[in-house]
Short mmCIF file of N, CA and C in Angstrom, two decimals:
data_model
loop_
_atom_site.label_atom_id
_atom_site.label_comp_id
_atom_site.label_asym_id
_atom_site.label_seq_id
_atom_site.Cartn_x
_atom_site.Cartn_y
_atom_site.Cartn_z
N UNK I 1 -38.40 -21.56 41.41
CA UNK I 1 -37.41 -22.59 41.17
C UNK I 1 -37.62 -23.23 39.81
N UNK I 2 -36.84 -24.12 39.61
CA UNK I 2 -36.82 -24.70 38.12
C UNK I 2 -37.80 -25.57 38.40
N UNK I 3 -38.57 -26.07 39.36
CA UNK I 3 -39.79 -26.82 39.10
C UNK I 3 -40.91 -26.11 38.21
N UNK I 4 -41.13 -24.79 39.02
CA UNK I 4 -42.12 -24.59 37.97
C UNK I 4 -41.86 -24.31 36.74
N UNK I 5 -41.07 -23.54 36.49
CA UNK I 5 -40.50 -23.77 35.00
C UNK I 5 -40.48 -24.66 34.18
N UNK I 6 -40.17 -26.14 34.36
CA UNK I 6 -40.63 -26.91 33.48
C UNK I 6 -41.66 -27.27 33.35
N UNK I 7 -42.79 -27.06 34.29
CA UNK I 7 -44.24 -27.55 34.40
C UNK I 7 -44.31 -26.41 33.74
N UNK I 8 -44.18 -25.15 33.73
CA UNK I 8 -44.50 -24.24 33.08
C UNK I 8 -44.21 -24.61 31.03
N UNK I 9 -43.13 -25.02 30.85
CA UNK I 9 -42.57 -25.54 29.76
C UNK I 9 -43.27 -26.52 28.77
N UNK I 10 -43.63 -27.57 29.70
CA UNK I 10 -44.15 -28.84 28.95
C UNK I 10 -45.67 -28.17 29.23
N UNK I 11 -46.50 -27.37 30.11
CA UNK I 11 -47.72 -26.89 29.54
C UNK I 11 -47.82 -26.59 28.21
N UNK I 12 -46.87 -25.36 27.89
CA UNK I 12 -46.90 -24.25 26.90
C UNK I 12 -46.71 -25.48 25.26
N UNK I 13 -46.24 -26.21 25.80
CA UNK I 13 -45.85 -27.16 24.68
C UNK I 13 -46.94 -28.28 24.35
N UNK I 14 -47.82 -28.63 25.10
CA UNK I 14 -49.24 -29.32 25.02
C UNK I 14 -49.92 -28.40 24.44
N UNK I 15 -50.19 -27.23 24.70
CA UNK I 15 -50.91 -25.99 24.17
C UNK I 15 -50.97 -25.80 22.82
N UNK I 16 -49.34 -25.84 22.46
CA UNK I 16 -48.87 -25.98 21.33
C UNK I 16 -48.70 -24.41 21.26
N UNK I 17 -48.23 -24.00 22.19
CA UNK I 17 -48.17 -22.43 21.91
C UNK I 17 -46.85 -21.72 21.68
N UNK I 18 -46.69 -20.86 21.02
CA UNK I 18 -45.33 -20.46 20.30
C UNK I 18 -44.56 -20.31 20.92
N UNK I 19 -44.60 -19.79 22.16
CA UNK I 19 -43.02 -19.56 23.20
C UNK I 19 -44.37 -19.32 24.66
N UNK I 20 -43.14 -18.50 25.79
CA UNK I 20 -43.88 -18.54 26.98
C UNK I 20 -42.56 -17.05 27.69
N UNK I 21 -43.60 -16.46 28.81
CA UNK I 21 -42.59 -16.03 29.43
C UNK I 21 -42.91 -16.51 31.19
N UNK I 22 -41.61 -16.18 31.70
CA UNK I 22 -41.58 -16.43 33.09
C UNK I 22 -40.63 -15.38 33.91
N UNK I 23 -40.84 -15.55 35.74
CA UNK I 23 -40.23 -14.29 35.95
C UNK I 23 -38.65 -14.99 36.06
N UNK I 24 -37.70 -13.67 35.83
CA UNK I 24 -36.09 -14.24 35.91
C UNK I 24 -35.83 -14.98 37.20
N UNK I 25 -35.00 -15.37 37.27
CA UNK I 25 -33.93 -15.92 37.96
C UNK I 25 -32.76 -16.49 37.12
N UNK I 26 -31.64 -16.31 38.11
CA UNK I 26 -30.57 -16.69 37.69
C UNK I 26 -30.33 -18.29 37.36
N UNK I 27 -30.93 -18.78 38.40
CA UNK I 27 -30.76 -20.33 38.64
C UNK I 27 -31.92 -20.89 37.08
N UNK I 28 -32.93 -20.48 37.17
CA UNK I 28 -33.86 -20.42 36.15
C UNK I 28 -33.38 -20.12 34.31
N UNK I 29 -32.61 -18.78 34.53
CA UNK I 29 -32.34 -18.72 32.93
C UNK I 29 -30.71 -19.48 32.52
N UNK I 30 -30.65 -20.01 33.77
CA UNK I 30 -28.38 -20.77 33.31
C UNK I 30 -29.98 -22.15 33.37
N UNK I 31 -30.85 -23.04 33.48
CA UNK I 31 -31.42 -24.37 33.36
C UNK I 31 -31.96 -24.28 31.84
N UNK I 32 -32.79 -22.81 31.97
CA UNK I 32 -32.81 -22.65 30.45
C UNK I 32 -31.85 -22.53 29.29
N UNK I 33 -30.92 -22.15 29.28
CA UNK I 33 -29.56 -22.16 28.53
C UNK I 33 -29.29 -23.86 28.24
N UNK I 34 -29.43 -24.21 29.38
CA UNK I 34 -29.11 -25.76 29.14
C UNK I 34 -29.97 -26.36 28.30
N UNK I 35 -30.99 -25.89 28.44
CA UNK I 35 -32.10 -26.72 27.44
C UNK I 35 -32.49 -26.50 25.89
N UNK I 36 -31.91 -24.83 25.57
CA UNK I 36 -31.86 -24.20 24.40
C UNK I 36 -30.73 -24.89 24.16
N UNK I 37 -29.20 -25.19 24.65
CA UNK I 37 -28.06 -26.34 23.50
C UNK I 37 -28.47 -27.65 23.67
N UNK I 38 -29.41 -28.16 24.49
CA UNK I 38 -29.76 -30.12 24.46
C UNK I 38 -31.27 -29.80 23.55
N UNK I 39 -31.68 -28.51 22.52
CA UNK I 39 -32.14 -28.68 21.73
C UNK I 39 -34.02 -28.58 21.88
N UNK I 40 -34.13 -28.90 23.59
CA UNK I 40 -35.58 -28.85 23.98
C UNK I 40 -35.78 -27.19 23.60
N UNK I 41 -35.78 -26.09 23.66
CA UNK I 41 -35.89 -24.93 23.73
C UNK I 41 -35.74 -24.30 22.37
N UNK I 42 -36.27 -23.54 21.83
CA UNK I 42 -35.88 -23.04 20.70
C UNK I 42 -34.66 -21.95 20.91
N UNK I 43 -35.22 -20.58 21.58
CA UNK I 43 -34.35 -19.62 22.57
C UNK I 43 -34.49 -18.94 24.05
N UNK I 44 -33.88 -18.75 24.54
CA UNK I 44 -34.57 -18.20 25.95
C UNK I 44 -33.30 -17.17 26.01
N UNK I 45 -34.11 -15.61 26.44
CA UNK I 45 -33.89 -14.72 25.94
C UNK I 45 -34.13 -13.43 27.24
N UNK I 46 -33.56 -12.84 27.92
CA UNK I 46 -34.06 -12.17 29.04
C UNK I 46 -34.26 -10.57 28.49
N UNK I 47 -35.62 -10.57 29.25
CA UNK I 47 -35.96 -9.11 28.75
C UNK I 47 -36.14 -8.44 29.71
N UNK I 48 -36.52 -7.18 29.72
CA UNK I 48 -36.84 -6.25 30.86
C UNK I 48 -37.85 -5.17 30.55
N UNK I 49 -38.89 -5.02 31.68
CA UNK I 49 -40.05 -4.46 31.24
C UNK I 49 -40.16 -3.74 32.08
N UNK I 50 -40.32 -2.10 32.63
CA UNK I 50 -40.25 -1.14 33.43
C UNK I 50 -39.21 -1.87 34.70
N UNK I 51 -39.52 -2.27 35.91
CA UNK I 51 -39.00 -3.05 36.67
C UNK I 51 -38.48 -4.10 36.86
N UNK I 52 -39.36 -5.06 35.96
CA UNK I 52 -39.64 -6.55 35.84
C UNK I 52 -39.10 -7.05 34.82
N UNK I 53 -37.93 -8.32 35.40
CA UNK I 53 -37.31 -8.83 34.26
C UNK I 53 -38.07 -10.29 34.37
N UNK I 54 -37.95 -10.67 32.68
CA UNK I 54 -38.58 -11.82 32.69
C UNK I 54 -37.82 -12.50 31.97
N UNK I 55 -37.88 -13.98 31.61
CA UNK I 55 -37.18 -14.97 30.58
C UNK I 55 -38.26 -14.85 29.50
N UNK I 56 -37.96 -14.62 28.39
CA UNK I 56 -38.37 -15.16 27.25
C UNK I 56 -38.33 -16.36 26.43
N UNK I 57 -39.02 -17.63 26.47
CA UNK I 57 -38.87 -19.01 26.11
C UNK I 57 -39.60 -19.10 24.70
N UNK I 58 -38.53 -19.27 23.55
CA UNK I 58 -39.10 -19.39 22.71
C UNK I 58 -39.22 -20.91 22.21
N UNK I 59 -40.45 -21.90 21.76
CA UNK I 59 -40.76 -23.60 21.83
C UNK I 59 -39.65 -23.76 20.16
N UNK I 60 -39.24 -24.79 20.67
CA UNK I 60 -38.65 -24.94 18.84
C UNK I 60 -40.10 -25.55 18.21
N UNK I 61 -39.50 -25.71 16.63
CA UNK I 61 -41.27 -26.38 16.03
C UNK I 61 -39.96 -26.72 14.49
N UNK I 62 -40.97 -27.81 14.30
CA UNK I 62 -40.35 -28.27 13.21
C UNK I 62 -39.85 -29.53 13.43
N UNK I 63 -38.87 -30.27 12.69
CA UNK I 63 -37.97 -31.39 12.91
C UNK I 63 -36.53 -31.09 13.21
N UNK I 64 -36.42 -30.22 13.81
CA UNK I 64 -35.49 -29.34 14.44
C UNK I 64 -35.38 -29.72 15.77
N UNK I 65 -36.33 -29.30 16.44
CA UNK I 65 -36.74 -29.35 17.92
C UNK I 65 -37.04 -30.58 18.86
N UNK I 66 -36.67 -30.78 19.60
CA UNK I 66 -37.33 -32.05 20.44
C UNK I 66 -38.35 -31.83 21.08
N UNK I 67 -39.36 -32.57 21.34
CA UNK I 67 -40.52 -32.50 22.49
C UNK I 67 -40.25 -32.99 23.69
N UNK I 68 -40.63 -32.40 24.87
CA UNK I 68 -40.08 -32.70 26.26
C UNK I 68 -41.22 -33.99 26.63
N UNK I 69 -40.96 -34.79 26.23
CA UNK I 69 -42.32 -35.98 26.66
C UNK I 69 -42.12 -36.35 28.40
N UNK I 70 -41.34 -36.14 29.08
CA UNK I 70 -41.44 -36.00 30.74
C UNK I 70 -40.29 -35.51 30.67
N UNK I 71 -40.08 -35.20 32.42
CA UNK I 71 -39.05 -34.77 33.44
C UNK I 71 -39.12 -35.11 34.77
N UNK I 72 -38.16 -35.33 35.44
CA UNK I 72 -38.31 -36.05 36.64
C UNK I 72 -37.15 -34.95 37.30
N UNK I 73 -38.08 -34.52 38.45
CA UNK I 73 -37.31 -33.78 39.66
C UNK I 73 -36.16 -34.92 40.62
N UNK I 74 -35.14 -34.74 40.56
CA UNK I 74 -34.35 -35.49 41.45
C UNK I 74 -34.06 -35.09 42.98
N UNK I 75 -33.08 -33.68 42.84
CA UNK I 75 -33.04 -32.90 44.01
C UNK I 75 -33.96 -32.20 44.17
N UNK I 76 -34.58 -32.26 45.79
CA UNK I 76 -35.77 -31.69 45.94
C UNK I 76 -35.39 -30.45 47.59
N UNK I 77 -35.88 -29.82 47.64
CA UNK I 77 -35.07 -29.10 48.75
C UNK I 77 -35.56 -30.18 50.10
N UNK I 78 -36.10 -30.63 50.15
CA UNK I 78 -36.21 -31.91 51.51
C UNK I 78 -34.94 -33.05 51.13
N UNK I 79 -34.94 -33.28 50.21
CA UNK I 79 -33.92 -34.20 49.90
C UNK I 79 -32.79 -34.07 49.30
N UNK I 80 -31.50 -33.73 49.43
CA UNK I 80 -30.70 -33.10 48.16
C UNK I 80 -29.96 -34.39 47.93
N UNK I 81 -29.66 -34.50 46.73
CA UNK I 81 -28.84 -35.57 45.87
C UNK I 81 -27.77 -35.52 44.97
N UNK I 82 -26.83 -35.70 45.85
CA UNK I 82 -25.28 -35.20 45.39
C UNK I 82 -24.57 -36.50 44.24
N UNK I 83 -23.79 -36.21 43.30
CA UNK I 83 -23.37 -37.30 42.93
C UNK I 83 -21.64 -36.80 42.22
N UNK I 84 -21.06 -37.64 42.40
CA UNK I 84 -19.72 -37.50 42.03
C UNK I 84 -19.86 -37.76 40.22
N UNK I 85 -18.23 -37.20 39.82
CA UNK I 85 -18.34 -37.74 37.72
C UNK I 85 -18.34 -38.90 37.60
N UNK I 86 -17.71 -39.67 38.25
CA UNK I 86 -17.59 -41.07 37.61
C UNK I 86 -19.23 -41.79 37.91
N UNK I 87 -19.88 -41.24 38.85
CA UNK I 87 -21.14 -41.75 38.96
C UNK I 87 -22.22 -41.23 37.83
N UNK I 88 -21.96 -40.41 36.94
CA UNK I 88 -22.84 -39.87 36.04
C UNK I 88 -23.54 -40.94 35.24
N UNK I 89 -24.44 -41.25 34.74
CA UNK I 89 -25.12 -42.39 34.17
C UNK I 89 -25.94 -41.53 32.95
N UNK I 90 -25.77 -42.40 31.98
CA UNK I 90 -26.73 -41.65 30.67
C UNK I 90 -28.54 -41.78 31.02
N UNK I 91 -28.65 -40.89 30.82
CA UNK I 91 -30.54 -40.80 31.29
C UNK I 91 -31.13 -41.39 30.13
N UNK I 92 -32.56 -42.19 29.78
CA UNK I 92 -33.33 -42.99 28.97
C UNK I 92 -32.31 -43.29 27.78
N UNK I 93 -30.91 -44.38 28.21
CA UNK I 93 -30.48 -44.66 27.25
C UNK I 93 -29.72 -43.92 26.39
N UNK I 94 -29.36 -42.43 26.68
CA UNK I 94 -29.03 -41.37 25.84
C UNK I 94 -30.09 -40.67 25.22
N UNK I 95 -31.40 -40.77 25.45
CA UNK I 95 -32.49 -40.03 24.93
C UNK I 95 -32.32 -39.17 25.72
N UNK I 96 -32.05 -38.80 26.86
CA UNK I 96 -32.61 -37.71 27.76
C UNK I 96 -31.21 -37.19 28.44
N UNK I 97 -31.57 -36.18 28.82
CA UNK I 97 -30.21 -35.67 29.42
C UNK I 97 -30.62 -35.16 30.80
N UNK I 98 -29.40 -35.26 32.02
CA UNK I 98 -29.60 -34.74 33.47
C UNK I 98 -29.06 -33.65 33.49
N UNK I 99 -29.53 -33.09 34.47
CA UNK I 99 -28.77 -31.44 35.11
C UNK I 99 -28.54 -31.57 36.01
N UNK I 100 -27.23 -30.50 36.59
CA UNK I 100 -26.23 -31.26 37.48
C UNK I 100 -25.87 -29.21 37.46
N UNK I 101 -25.76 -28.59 38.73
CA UNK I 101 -25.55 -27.85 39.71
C UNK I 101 -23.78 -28.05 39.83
N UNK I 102 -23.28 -27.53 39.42
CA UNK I 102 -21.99 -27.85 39.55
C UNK I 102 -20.88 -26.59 40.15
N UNK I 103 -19.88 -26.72 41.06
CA UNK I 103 -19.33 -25.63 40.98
C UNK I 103 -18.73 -24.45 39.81
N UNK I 104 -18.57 -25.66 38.72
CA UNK I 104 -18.32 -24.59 37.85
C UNK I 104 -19.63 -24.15 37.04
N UNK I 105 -20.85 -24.30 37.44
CA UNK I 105 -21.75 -23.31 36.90
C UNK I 105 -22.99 -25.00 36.74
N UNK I 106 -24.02 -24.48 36.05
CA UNK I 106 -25.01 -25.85 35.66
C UNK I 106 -24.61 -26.35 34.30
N UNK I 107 -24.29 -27.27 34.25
CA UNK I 107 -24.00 -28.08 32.99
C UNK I 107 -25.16 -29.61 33.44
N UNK I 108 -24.97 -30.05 31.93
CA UNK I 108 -25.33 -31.48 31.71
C UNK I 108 -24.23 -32.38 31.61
N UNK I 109 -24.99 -33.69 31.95
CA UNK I 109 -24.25 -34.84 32.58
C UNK I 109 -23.12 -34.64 31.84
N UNK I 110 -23.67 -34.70 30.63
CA UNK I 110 -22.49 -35.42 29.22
C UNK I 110 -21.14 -34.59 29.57
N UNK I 111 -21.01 -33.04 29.95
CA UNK I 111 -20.48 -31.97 30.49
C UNK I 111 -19.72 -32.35 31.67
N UNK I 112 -20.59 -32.44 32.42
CA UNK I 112 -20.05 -32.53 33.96
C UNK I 112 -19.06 -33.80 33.84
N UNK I 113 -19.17 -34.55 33.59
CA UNK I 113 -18.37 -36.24 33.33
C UNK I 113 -16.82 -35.99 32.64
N UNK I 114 -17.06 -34.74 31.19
CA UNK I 114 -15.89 -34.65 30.79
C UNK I 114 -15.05 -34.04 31.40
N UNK I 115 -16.13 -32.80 32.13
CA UNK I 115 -14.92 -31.82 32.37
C UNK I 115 -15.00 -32.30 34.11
N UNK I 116 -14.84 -33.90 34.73
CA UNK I 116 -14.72 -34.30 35.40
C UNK I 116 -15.04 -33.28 36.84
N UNK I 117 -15.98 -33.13 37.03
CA UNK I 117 -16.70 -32.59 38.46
C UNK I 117 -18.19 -32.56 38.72
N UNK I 118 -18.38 -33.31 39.80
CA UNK I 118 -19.68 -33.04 40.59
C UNK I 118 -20.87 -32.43 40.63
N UNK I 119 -21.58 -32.46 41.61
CA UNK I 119 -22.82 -31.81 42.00
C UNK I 119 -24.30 -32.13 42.60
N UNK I 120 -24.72 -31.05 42.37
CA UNK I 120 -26.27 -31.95 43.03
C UNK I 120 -26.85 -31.82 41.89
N UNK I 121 -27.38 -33.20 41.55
CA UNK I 121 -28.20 -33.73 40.39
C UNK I 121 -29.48 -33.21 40.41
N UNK I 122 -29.93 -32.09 39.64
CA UNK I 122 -31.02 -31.32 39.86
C UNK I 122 -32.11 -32.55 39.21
N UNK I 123 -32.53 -33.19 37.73
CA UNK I 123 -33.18 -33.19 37.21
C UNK I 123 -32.83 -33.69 35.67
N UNK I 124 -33.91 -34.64 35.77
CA UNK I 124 -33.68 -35.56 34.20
C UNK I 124 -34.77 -35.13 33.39
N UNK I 125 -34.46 -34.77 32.24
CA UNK I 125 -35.37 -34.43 30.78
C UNK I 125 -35.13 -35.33 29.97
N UNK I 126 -36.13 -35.89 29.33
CA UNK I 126 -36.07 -36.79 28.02
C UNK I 126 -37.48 -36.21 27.25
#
């Protein structure tokens, strides 16, 4: 799930290490997509190795890139947490952005609000 993935993420980024890989998923590389255009990600990139497909996460570096200084799990599979558009709220002030599970695919808040629809609020990054 996308939990470990970001624990996986903000490790690789304490490390200070150039990129990371992880195994695919679908749900996994559309959270990464989100995070390569809100700028946390440099690229994430799916490869395939005899059988085994993996994500390729490349860290941005520079004054380019943002650093993921936390993340907070919202929907948790014991708890799920649905929220309508008009309920969308800017995360740390506009520093941080939420992910949001949406029928029309995973977008961020800023996203989900315009193009007015729902979801279950996966998870806040700042």
């Amino acid at each position: 799930m996308y939990h470990d993935l970001l624990t996986k993420i903000k490790n690789a980024e304490h490390a200070k290490k150039e990129g990371l890989t992880v195994p695919f998923s679908k749900f996994d590389f559309a959270v990464a997509k989100i995070l390569v255009q809100a700028g946390y990600l440099g690229d994430a990139q799916k490869k395939t190795a005899g059988r085994h497909e993996n994500i390729e996460i490349k860290l941005p570096r520079g004054k380019n890139g943002r650093v993921i200084t936390g993340f907070k799990i919202v929907s948790k599979p014991s708890r799920r947490i649905y929220v309508k558009s008009q309920n969308l709220r800017l995360v740390k002030q506009g520093y941080g952005i939420a992910v949001i599970s949406t029928s029309s695919g995973v977008m961020t808040n800023k996203e989900a609000r315009k193009a007015k629809v729902g979801g279950e609020y996966l998870l806040e990054i700042w």
